Coordinates of C-alpha atoms in Angstrom, one line a residue:
X1 CA 8.7 17.3 -17.2
X2 CA 9.5 19.9 -19.8
X3 CA 10.9 17.3 -22.2
X4 CA 12.1 14.7 -19.6
X5 CA 9.7 12.1 -18.1
X6 CA 10.4 12.6 -14.5
X7 CA 9.6 14.8 -11.5
X8 CA 11.6 18.0 -11.0
X9 CA 12.2 17.6 -7.3
X10 CA 13.9 15.2 -4.8
X11 CA 11.9 13.7 -1.9
X12 CA 14.1 15.6 0.6
X13 CA 12.9 19.0 -0.8
X14 CA 9.4 18.3 0.6
X15 CA 10.9 18.6 4.1
X16 CA 12.0 22.2 3.3
X17 CA 9.0 23.5 1.3
X18 CA 6.8 26.3 2.6
X19 CA 3.7 25.0 0.8
X20 CA 2.7 21.6 -0.5
X21 CA -0.3 20.9 -2.7
X22 CA -1.3 17.2 -2.8
X23 CA -3.5 17.2 -6.0
X24 CA -5.3 13.9 -6.7
X25 CA -2.8 12.1 -4.5
X26 CA -3.6 10.1 -1.4
X27 CA 0.2 9.7 -0.7
X28 CA -0.4 8.6 2.9
X29 CA -1.7 5.3 1.5
X30 CA -0.4 5.1 -2.0
X31 CA 3.1 6.5 -1.6
X32 CA 3.8 6.2 2.2
X33 CA 7.6 6.5 1.8
X34 CA 7.2 9.9 0.1
X35 CA 4.6 10.9 2.7
X36 CA 7.2 10.5 5.5
X37 CA 9.0 13.4 3.9
X38 CA 5.8 15.4 3.6
X39 CA 5.2 14.8 7.4
X40 CA 8.7 16.2 8.1
X41 CA 7.8 19.2 6.0
X42 CA 4.6 19.8 8.0
X43 CA 6.6 19.4 11.3
X44 CA 9.0 22.0 9.9
X45 CA 6.2 24.5 9.4
X46 CA 5.0 23.9 5.8
X47 CA 1.3 24.4 5.0
X48 CA -0.5 21.8 2.9
X49 CA -3.6 21.8 0.7
X50 CA -5.3 18.6 -0.4
X51 CA -7.2 18.5 -3.7
X52 CA -9.2 15.3 -3.8
X53 CA -12.8 14.2 -4.2
X54 CA -12.4 12.2 -1.0
X55 CA -11.3 13.5 2.4
X56 CA -8.6 10.9 2.4
X57 CA -6.1 10.1 5.2
X58 CA -3.7 12.4 3.4
X59 CA -6.3 15.2 3.3
X60 CA -6.7 14.9 7.1
X61 CA -3.2 16.3 7.5
X62 CA -3.9 19.3 5.3
X63 CA -4.6 22.9 6.4
X64 CA -7.6 22.8 4.0
X65 CA -9.3 20.2 1.9
X66 CA -10.6 21.1 -1.6
X67 CA -13.3 18.5 -2.1
X68 CA -13.3 18.7 -5.9
X69 CA -15.9 17.1 -8.1
X70 CA -14.4 14.2 -10.1
X71 CA -13.0 15.4 -13.4
X72 CA -13.0 19.1 -12.8
X73 CA -9.3 19.6 -12.2
X74 CA -8.7 21.8 -15.2
X75 CA -11.3 24.3 -14.2
X76 CA -9.8 24.5 -10.7
X77 CA -6.3 24.9 -12.0
X78 CA -7.3 27.5 -14.5
X79 CA -9.3 29.5 -11.9
X80 CA -6.2 29.5 -9.6
X81 CA -4.2 30.8 -12.5
X82 CA -6.7 33.5 -13.4
X83 CA -6.8 34.7 -9.8
X84 CA -3.0 34.8 -9.6
X85 CA -3.0 36.9 -12.8
X86 CA -5.8 39.2 -11.7
X87 CA -4.2 39.7 -8.3
X88 CA -0.9 40.7 -9.8
X89 CA 1.0 37.8 -8.3
X90 CA 2.6 36.5 -11.4
X91 CA 6.4 36.0 -11.3
X92 CA 6.8 38.4 -14.2
X93 CA 10.6 38.2 -14.5
X94 CA 10.6 34.4 -14.6
X95 CA 7.7 34.4 -17.1
X96 CA 9.4 36.9 -19.4
X97 CA 12.8 35.3 -19.3
X98 CA 12.0 31.5 -19.1
X99 CA 8.7 30.9 -20.8
X100 CA 6.7 31.3 -24.0
X101 CA 3.0 31.7 -24.7
X102 CA 2.0 33.6 -21.6
X103 CA -0.4 36.0 -23.4
X104 CA -2.4 33.2 -25.1
X105 CA -2.4 31.3 -21.8
X106 CA -3.7 34.3 -19.8
X107 CA -6.5 34.8 -22.3
X108 CA -7.4 31.1 -22.1
X109 CA -7.9 31.2 -18.3
X110 CA -9.7 34.5 -18.1
X111 CA -13.2 32.9 -18.4
X112 CA -12.4 30.7 -15.4
X113 CA -13.6 33.0 -12.7
X114 CA -13.9 32.0 -9.0
X115 CA -17.6 31.8 -9.5
X116 CA -17.4 29.5 -12.5
X117 CA -14.9 27.3 -10.8
X118 CA -17.1 27.0 -7.7
X119 CA -19.9 25.8 -10.0
X120 CA -17.6 23.4 -11.9
X121 CA -15.8 21.9 -9.0
X122 CA -17.9 22.3 -5.9
X123 CA -15.0 24.0 -4.1
X124 CA -15.9 27.3 -2.5
X125 CA -14.6 30.3 -4.5
X126 CA -13.0 31.9 -1.4
X127 CA -11.0 28.7 -0.7
X128 CA -9.8 28.7 -4.4
X129 CA -8.7 32.3 -3.9
X130 CA -6.8 31.4 -0.7
X131 CA -4.9 28.6 -2.4
X132 CA -4.0 30.9 -5.4
X133 CA -2.6 33.6 -3.1
X134 CA -0.7 31.2 -0.8
X135 CA 0.8 29.3 -3.7
X136 CA 1.9 32.4 -5.6
X137 CA 3.4 34.0 -2.5
X138 CA 5.2 31.0 -1.0
X139 CA 8.9 31.0 -1.0
X140 CA 9.1 27.3 -1.9
X141 CA 6.1 25.4 -3.2
X142 CA 5.5 22.0 -4.7
X143 CA 2.5 20.5 -6.5
X144 CA 2.4 16.7 -6.1
X145 CA 0.1 14.4 -8.0
X146 CA -0.5 10.9 -9.0
X147 CA -3.2 8.7 -10.6
X148 CA -6.0 11.0 -9.4
X149 CA -4.8 13.4 -12.1
X150 CA -3.7 10.9 -14.8
X151 CA -6.4 8.2 -14.9
X152 CA -8.7 10.4 -16.9
X153 CA -9.6 10.8 -20.6
X154 CA -7.8 14.2 -20.5
X155 CA -4.9 13.1 -18.4
X156 CA -2.2 15.1 -20.2
X157 CA -4.3 18.3 -20.1
X158 CA -4.7 17.8 -16.3
X159 CA -0.9 17.6 -16.0
X160 CA -0.4 20.6 -18.3
X161 CA -2.8 22.7 -16.1
X162 CA -0.6 22.0 -13.1
X163 CA 2.7 22.7 -14.9
X164 CA 1.2 26.0 -16.1
X165 CA 0.7 27.0 -12.4
X166 CA 4.4 26.3 -11.7
X167 CA 5.5 28.4 -14.6
X168 CA 3.2 31.2 -13.7
X169 CA 4.7 31.5 -10.3
X170 CA 8.3 30.4 -10.9
X171 CA 7.9 27.4 -8.7
X172 CA 10.2 25.2 -10.8
X173 CA 14.0 24.9 -11.2
X174 CA 14.7 25.9 -7.6
X175 CA 15.4 23.9 -4.5
X176 CA 12.1 23.2 -2.7
X177 CA 9.9 24.3 -5.6
X178 CA 8.7 22.0 -8.3
X179 CA 6.2 19.7 -9.9
X180 CA 6.2 16.2 -8.4
X181 CA 4.4 13.3 -10.2
X182 CA 4.5 10.3 -8.0
X183 CA 4.7 7.1 -10.0
X184 CA 1.8 4.7 -9.8
X185 CA 3.7 1.4 -9.6
X186 CA 7.0 0.1 -8.5
X187 CA 9.8 1.1 -11.0
X188 CA 7.4 2.7 -13.5
X189 CA 10.0 5.4 -13.6
X190 CA 12.7 2.9 -14.4
X191 CA 10.6 1.4 -17.1
X192 CA 10.0 4.8 -18.8
X193 CA 13.7 5.6 -18.5
X194 CA 14.6 2.4 -20.3
X195 CA 12.4 3.2 -23.3
X196 CA 9.2 1.3 -22.4
X197 CA 7.3 4.2 -23.9
X198 CA 6.1 3.8 -27.5
X199 CA 7.5 7.2 -28.8
X200 CA 10.8 7.2 -26.8
X201 CA 14.1 5.5 -26.9
X202 CA 16.0 4.9 -23.7
X203 CA 16.6 8.1 -21.8
X204 CA 13.5 9.8 -23.2
X205 CA 15.1 10.4 -26.6
X206 CA 12.3 10.9 -29.2
X207 CA 12.2 8.1 -31.7
X208 CA 10.7 10.2 -34.5
X209 CA 12.5 13.5 -34.1
X210 CA 15.9 12.8 -32.4
X211 CA 17.8 11.7 -35.5
X212 CA 21.2 11.7 -33.7
X213 CA 19.9 9.4 -31.0
X214 CA 18.2 7.0 -33.5
X215 CA 21.5 6.8 -35.4
X216 CA 23.4 5.9 -32.3
X217 CA 21.0 3.0 -31.5
X218 CA 21.0 1.8 -35.1
X219 CA 24.9 1.7 -35.1
X220 CA 24.9 -0.1 -31.8
X221 CA 22.3 -2.8 -32.8
X222 CA 22.9 -3.0 -36.5
X223 CA 19.2 -2.5 -37.4
X224 CA 17.1 0.3 -38.8
X225 CA 14.7 1.9 -36.3
X226 CA 11.5 3.3 -37.9
X227 CA 11.1 7.0 -37.2
X228 CA 7.6 6.7 -35.8
X229 CA 6.0 6.0 -32.5
X230 CA 4.7 2.5 -31.6
X231 CA 1.4 1.6 -30.0
X232 CA 0.7 2.3 -26.3
X233 CA -1.5 -0.2 -24.4
X234 CA -4.9 1.3 -25.4
X235 CA -3.9 1.3 -29.0
X236 CA -2.8 -2.3 -28.7
X237 CA -6.2 -3.3 -27.5
X238 CA -7.8 -1.4 -30.4
X239 CA -5.5 -3.2 -32.8
X240 CA -6.6 -6.6 -31.3
X241 CA -10.2 -5.6 -32.0
X242 CA -9.2 -4.9 -35.6
X243 CA -7.4 -8.2 -35.9
X244 CA -4.2 -6.3 -36.7
X245 CA -2.4 -7.4 -33.4
X246 CA -2.6 -11.2 -33.1
X247 CA 0.3 -12.0 -30.8
X248 CA 1.3 -10.5 -27.5
X249 CA 4.3 -11.0 -25.1
X250 CA 3.5 -9.6 -21.7
X251 CA 6.2 -9.2 -19.0
X252 CA 5.3 -8.5 -15.4
X253 CA 1.9 -7.1 -16.1
X254 CA -1.7 -8.3 -15.4
X255 CA -3.8 -6.4 -18.0
X256 CA -6.7 -8.9 -17.8
X257 CA -7.4 -7.5 -14.3
X258 CA -5.8 -4.0 -14.4
X259 CA -7.4 -2.7 -17.6
X260 CA -10.6 -0.8 -17.5
X261 CA -13.6 -2.8 -18.9
X262 CA -12.3 -6.2 -17.8
X263 CA -14.9 -8.0 -19.9
X264 CA -13.4 -6.5 -23.1
X265 CA -9.8 -7.1 -22.0
X266 CA -10.6 -10.8 -21.3
X267 CA -12.3 -11.3 -24.6
X268 CA -9.4 -9.7 -26.6
X269 CA -6.5 -11.3 -24.7
X270 CA -8.2 -14.7 -24.9
X271 CA -8.8 -14.3 -28.6
X272 CA -5.2 -13.7 -29.6
X273 CA -3.5 -16.3 -31.8
X274 CA -0.5 -16.3 -29.4
X275 CA -0.2 -15.0 -25.9
X276 CA 3.0 -15.3 -23.9
X277 CA 3.3 -14.2 -20.3
X278 CA 6.5 -13.9 -18.4
X279 CA 5.9 -13.4 -14.7
X280 CA 6.8 -14.6 -11.2
X281 CA 3.1 -15.3 -10.4
X282 CA 0.5 -17.3 -12.3
X283 CA -1.7 -14.2 -12.8
X284 CA -5.2 -14.1 -14.3
X285 CA -3.5 -13.0 -17.6
X286 CA -1.1 -16.0 -17.4
X287 CA -4.0 -18.3 -16.9
X288 CA -5.3 -17.6 -20.4
X289 CA -1.8 -17.6 -22.0
X290 CA -0.5 -20.1 -24.5
X291 CA 3.0 -20.0 -23.0
X292 CA 4.0 -19.0 -19.4
X293 CA 7.7 -18.3 -18.7
X294 CA 8.4 -18.3 -14.9
X295 CA 10.7 -15.4 -14.0
X296 CA 12.6 -14.4 -10.9
X297 CA 11.5 -12.0 -8.2
X298 CA 13.7 -9.1 -9.4
X299 CA 13.8 -7.5 -6.0
X300 CA 15.7 -10.4 -4.4
X301 CA 16.5 -13.1 -6.9
X302 CA 18.3 -11.0 -9.6
X303 CA 20.8 -8.2 -10.1
X304 CA 19.9 -4.9 -11.7
X305 CA 18.7 -1.3 -10.9
X306 CA 15.5 0.4 -9.9
X307 CA 14.5 4.0 -10.3
X308 CA 12.3 5.9 -7.9
X309 CA 9.9 8.8 -8.5
X310 CA 12.7 11.2 -7.6
X311 CA 14.7 9.9 -10.5
X312 CA 17.1 8.1 -8.2
X313 CA 18.7 5.0 -9.7
X314 CA 19.7 2.4 -7.1
X315 CA 21.3 -1.0 -7.3
X316 CA 19.3 -4.2 -6.7
X317 CA 21.4 -7.1 -5.4
X318 CA 20.6 -10.8 -5.6
X319 CA 20.0 -12.2 -2.2
X320 CA 18.4 -15.6 -3.0
X321 CA 18.6 -18.3 -5.7
X322 CA 15.3 -18.7 -7.6
X323 CA 13.3 -21.9 -7.3
X324 CA 14.0 -24.7 -9.8
X325 CA 12.7 -24.0 -13.3
X326 CA 12.7 -20.2 -12.8
X327 CA 15.0 -18.0 -14.9
X328 CA 16.2 -14.5 -14.7
X329 CA 14.4 -12.1 -17.1
X330 CA 17.7 -11.4 -19.0
X331 CA 18.4 -15.1 -19.5
X332 CA 14.8 -15.7 -20.8
X333 CA 15.0 -12.8 -23.3
X334 CA 18.5 -13.7 -24.5
X335 CA 17.4 -17.3 -25.0
X336 CA 14.4 -16.3 -27.0
X337 CA 16.7 -14.1 -29.1
X338 CA 19.1 -17.0 -29.6
X339 CA 16.2 -19.2 -30.9
X340 CA 15.2 -16.5 -33.3
X341 CA 18.7 -16.4 -34.7
X342 CA 20.4 -13.6 -32.8
X343 CA 23.1 -14.7 -30.4
X344 CA 23.5 -12.0 -27.7
X345 CA 25.7 -14.2 -25.6
X346 CA 25.1 -14.3 -21.8
X347 CA 25.3 -10.7 -20.6
X348 CA 25.2 -9.8 -17.0
X349 CA 22.9 -7.1 -15.6
X350 CA 26.0 -4.8 -15.3
X351 CA 27.0 -5.6 -19.0
X352 CA 23.6 -4.4 -20.1
X353 CA 23.7 -1.4 -17.9
X354 CA 27.1 -0.3 -19.3
X355 CA 25.6 -0.7 -22.8
X356 CA 22.8 1.5 -21.8
X357 CA 25.2 4.1 -20.5
X358 CA 26.7 4.4 -24.0
X359 CA 23.3 5.1 -25.6
X360 CA 21.5 7.2 -22.9
X361 CA 23.4 10.5 -22.2
X362 CA 21.5 11.1 -19.0
X363 CA 22.7 7.8 -17.5
X364 CA 26.3 8.0 -18.8
X365 CA 28.0 8.7 -15.5
X366 CA 26.2 6.0 -13.5
X367 CA 28.6 3.1 -13.2
X368 CA 27.7 0.4 -10.7
X369 CA 30.7 1.5 -8.7
X370 CA 29.4 5.0 -8.3
X371 CA 25.8 3.8 -7.7
X372 CA 27.1 1.8 -4.8
X373 CA 29.4 4.4 -3.4
X374 CA 26.8 7.2 -3.5
X375 CA 23.8 5.2 -2.5
X376 CA 22.1 5.9 -5.8
X377 CA 22.3 8.8 -8.3
X378 CA 19.5 11.0 -9.6
X379 CA 19.5 11.5 -13.4
X380 CA 20.7 13.3 -15.4
X381 CA 24.3 12.3 -14.7
X382 CA 26.3 13.0 -17.8
X383 CA 29.8 11.7 -16.8
X384 CA 31.6 10.0 -13.9
X385 CA 32.4 13.4 -12.3
X386 CA 28.8 14.5 -12.4
X387 CA 27.0 14.2 -9.0
X388 CA 23.5 13.9 -10.6
X389 CA 20.8 16.5 -10.4
X390 CA 18.9 16.9 -7.1
X391 CA 16.3 19.1 -8.9
X392 CA 15.7 19.8 -12.6
X393 CA 15.6 22.9 -14.8
X394 CA 17.8 25.3 -12.8
X395 CA 18.8 26.5 -16.2
X396 CA 15.6 28.4 -16.5
X397 CA 16.9 30.9 -13.9
X398 CA 20.2 31.5 -15.8
X399 CA 20.8 35.1 -16.9
X400 CA 22.8 34.0 -20.0
X401 CA 20.3 33.0 -22.7
X402 CA 22.8 30.4 -24.0
X403 CA 22.9 28.7 -20.6
X404 CA 19.1 29.1 -20.1
X405 CA 18.4 27.1 -23.3
X406 CA 14.9 26.6 -24.7
X407 CA 12.1 28.3 -22.8
X408 CA 9.3 26.3 -21.2
X409 CA 6.0 26.8 -23.0
X410 CA 2.6 27.5 -21.4
X411 CA 0.0 25.0 -22.7
X412 CA -3.6 26.4 -22.6
X413 CA -6.1 23.6 -21.8
X414 CA -9.9 23.6 -21.4
X415 CA -12.2 21.9 -18.9
X416 CA -13.6 18.7 -20.4
X417 CA -16.0 16.7 -18.1
X418 CA -15.9 12.9 -17.7
X419 CA -17.0 10.8 -20.6
X420 CA -19.3 8.6 -18.6
X421 CA -22.1 11.0 -17.8
X422 CA -24.3 10.9 -14.8
X423 CA -28.0 10.3 -15.5
X424 CA -31.2 9.4 -13.7
X425 CA -30.4 5.7 -14.4
X426 CA -26.7 6.1 -13.3
X427 CA -26.7 8.8 -10.7
X428 CA -23.6 8.1 -8.7
X429 CA -19.9 8.8 -9.5
X430 CA -17.6 5.9 -8.8
X431 CA -13.9 6.7 -8.4
X432 CA -11.2 4.1 -7.7
X433 CA -8.0 4.1 -5.7
X434 CA -5.8 2.1 -3.4
X435 CA -5.5 1.2 0.2
X436 CA -2.3 1.2 2.3
X437 CA -2.2 -2.6 2.9
X438 CA -2.6 -3.7 -0.8
X439 CA -1.2 -3.1 -4.2
X440 CA -2.8 -3.0 -7.7
X441 CA -4.6 -6.2 -8.7
X442 CA -3.5 -7.9 -5.5
X443 CA -1.3 -10.4 -7.2
X444 CA 1.7 -9.4 -5.0
X445 CA 0.1 -8.2 -1.8
X446 CA -2.7 -10.8 -1.7
X447 CA -0.1 -13.5 -0.8
X448 CA 0.4 -12.2 2.8
X449 CA -2.0 -11.5 5.7
X450 CA -2.2 -8.2 7.5
X451 CA -4.6 -7.1 10.3
X452 CA -5.1 -3.9 8.3
X453 CA -6.8 -5.6 5.4
X454 CA -10.6 -5.8 5.1
X455 CA -12.6 -7.3 2.2
X456 CA -13.5 -5.3 -0.8
X457 CA -16.6 -3.1 -0.5
X458 CA -18.5 -0.4 -2.3
X459 CA -17.9 2.6 -0.2
X460 CA -20.8 5.1 0.0
X461 CA -21.3 8.3 1.8
X462 CA -23.5 8.3 5.0
X463 CA -26.1 10.3 3.1
X464 CA -26.3 7.8 0.2
X465 CA -26.4 4.9 2.6
X466 CA -29.4 6.4 4.3
X467 CA -31.1 7.5 1.1
X468 CA -30.8 4.0 -0.3
X469 CA -31.8 2.3 3.0
X470 CA -28.7 0.3 3.2
X471 CA -27.1 -1.3 6.3
X472 CA -23.3 -1.8 6.8
X473 CA -22.1 -4.9 5.0
X474 CA -25.4 -5.4 3.0
X475 CA -24.7 -6.8 -0.4
X476 CA -25.9 -4.8 -3.4
X477 CA -25.8 -4.9 -7.2
X478 CA -23.5 -2.2 -8.6
X479 CA -24.1 -1.4 -12.3
X480 CA -22.5 0.8 -14.9
X481 CA -23.1 1.1 -18.7
X482 CA -20.7 -1.8 -19.2
X483 CA -21.8 -4.4 -16.6
X484 CA -22.7 -5.3 -13.1
X485 CA -21.0 -6.8 -10.0
X486 CA -22.2 -7.6 -6.5
X487 CA -20.4 -6.1 -3.5
X488 CA -21.0 -5.4 0.2
X489 CA -21.4 -1.7 1.1
X490 CA -19.4 0.2 3.6
X491 CA -20.3 3.5 5.2
X492 CA -17.4 5.9 4.5
X493 CA -17.2 9.2 6.2
X494 CA -14.5 10.3 3.7
X495 CA -17.1 10.5 1.0
X496 CA -19.6 13.2 0.0
X497 CA -23.1 12.5 -1.2
X498 CA -23.1 11.3 -4.8
X499 CA -19.5 9.8 -4.7
X500 CA -18.7 6.1 -4.4
X501 CA -15.3 4.4 -4.0
X502 CA -13.8 1.0 -4.7
X503 CA -10.3 -0.5 -5.2
X504 CA -9.1 -3.1 -7.8
X505 CA -7.1 -5.0 -5.1
X506 CA -9.5 -7.9 -4.8
X507 CA -10.8 -9.0 -8.2
X508 CA -11.5 -12.5 -6.8
X509 CA -14.1 -10.8 -4.5
X510 CA -15.4 -8.0 -6.7
X511 CA -14.4 -7.4 -10.3
X512 CA -14.3 -3.6 -10.0
X513 CA -12.9 -3.1 -13.5
X514 CA -16.0 -4.7 -15.1
X515 CA -17.6 -1.3 -14.3
X516 CA -14.9 1.1 -15.3
X517 CA -14.7 2.9 -18.7
X518 CA -11.9 2.3 -21.2
X519 CA -12.2 5.7 -22.8
X520 CA -8.6 6.9 -23.0
X521 CA -6.5 10.1 -23.4
X522 CA -5.2 10.5 -26.9
X523 CA -2.1 12.1 -25.7
X524 CA -1.0 9.6 -23.0
X525 CA -3.1 6.5 -23.7
X526 CA -4.4 6.4 -20.1
X527 CA -7.9 5.1 -19.5
X528 CA -10.4 6.9 -17.4
X529 CA -10.5 4.7 -14.3
X530 CA -11.5 7.6 -12.0
X531 CA -14.9 8.7 -13.3
X532 CA -17.5 5.9 -13.8
X533 CA -21.3 6.5 -13.6
X534 CA -23.0 3.8 -11.6
X535 CA -26.3 2.7 -10.0
X536 CA -26.7 0.8 -6.8
X537 CA -29.7 -1.6 -6.4
X538 CA -30.7 -3.7 -3.4
X539 CA -30.3 -7.4 -4.3
X540 CA -33.7 -8.8 -5.1
X541 CA -35.1 -5.4 -6.0
X542 CA -36.1 -4.8 -9.7
X543 CA -33.2 -3.3 -11.6
X544 CA -33.6 -0.1 -13.5
X545 CA -31.8 1.1 -16.6
X546 CA -31.1 -2.3 -18.2
X547 CA -32.0 -0.9 -21.6
X548 CA -29.3 1.7 -21.3
X549 CA -26.7 -1.0 -20.4
X550 CA -27.7 -3.0 -23.5
X551 CA -27.4 0.1 -25.7
X552 CA -23.9 0.8 -24.4
X553 CA -22.8 -2.8 -24.9
X554 CA -24.1 -2.6 -28.5
X555 CA -22.0 0.5 -29.0
X556 CA -24.9 2.9 -29.5

């Protein structure tokens, strides 16, 4: 946040917050470890609001549930901001001293009245007012979000809208107050920290604009680094379509199943001249690869580090030897480099980590010895005397302008509805998410049995089940503008009329991502998984809207 790709607050702070807003986050199921801290906070007297289209198991712990219409988050956030401004609840001293762009921001949210937000979002205006006043008046308040906010075509704008609220009220840079993005997959934070972002070097150093950092990397590696961003995943798929990207090396990812519009992903990946997959499982993507490189299970068969959503870097220790024929990721990559003419030797995980510490200032003080002694360290940690930062941006509260540094900018954003519009032919809104017992495309979690697990279903509201004349477990055809799948239906009390829900955990049962839309956010590259327009037909009944599907497939 504010120039560094990580949440501002530690998990522990949720236990001492006065108010928690879970916005687009079913943490009870998707981030259960963090939710334990939330529950401690609630037991300590915190209030909680849940903003989510579904009344999830997380929302059931909240003081109030804001059952928002999918894709209307900016309108809700802007209306909360406008109410805070109109009610005189702005933290004026913080805004004056630590931010820029307030006047333009205030003007941008003025049209977002409570009445407009109620129309846009479906949330009662009086409840929006209550949230605005409670958030602004709270001594310590956090906004926590995850993929419910970011898997949209305007993902970055959704995040900016929430950051604006924190700046408006001064709920950042202090213990217990902050903005908390919960990462969507294991060690996503660590991947970003290591530079697995197309416009950043390790440690979130900008590849185009941070000339000093680029020079440091060039000196260390003896190469020239182009001062421009690379492609993110969505741009890579577009480059495949153009024939510009013809070879792909995929490590620990299953895009054939995880990408929106699975049909397009399969066609493009299968059509590459060369596809190499390095993984511990023979995934669906590996099945279509030209070369598969079996890799270790990094959580138990390799040495290294992992970084959590609270920016805590922790050691991972090898407990088991891998099976015959399986190699550590480091060994595989170094061997490929050797065959390409670059001999990197046989570095250990610690050797590579110490190299990293010379290039990434925010990791400089994190020796293996200190990581073990302290049970992990939160970045930034600039030297071996630095304890790491429990929360970020305390500088914004400094009296001395030199210590305060660059101000945090307000970023005005406007409501932009989902790309996949509802229509008479596709009248239901499908949103996707996770269940507690399973993970992502099921490659990892599908290998064990749990009594909590049930087969994949299309979840519908009681009202829609009755309107469509469907019985529990009845199989139906689910269609979007991209394709159709069959699935059994499930009566879901968490859903409101017009809203449907599925997961992508069980593609062998139901290929959910055949339905989803690959429209993506130009700022983050994230696809809009959360807002698909669908139709549900009884099997054997005449289908409607086939012409619209064909037009969409043809690109009209």
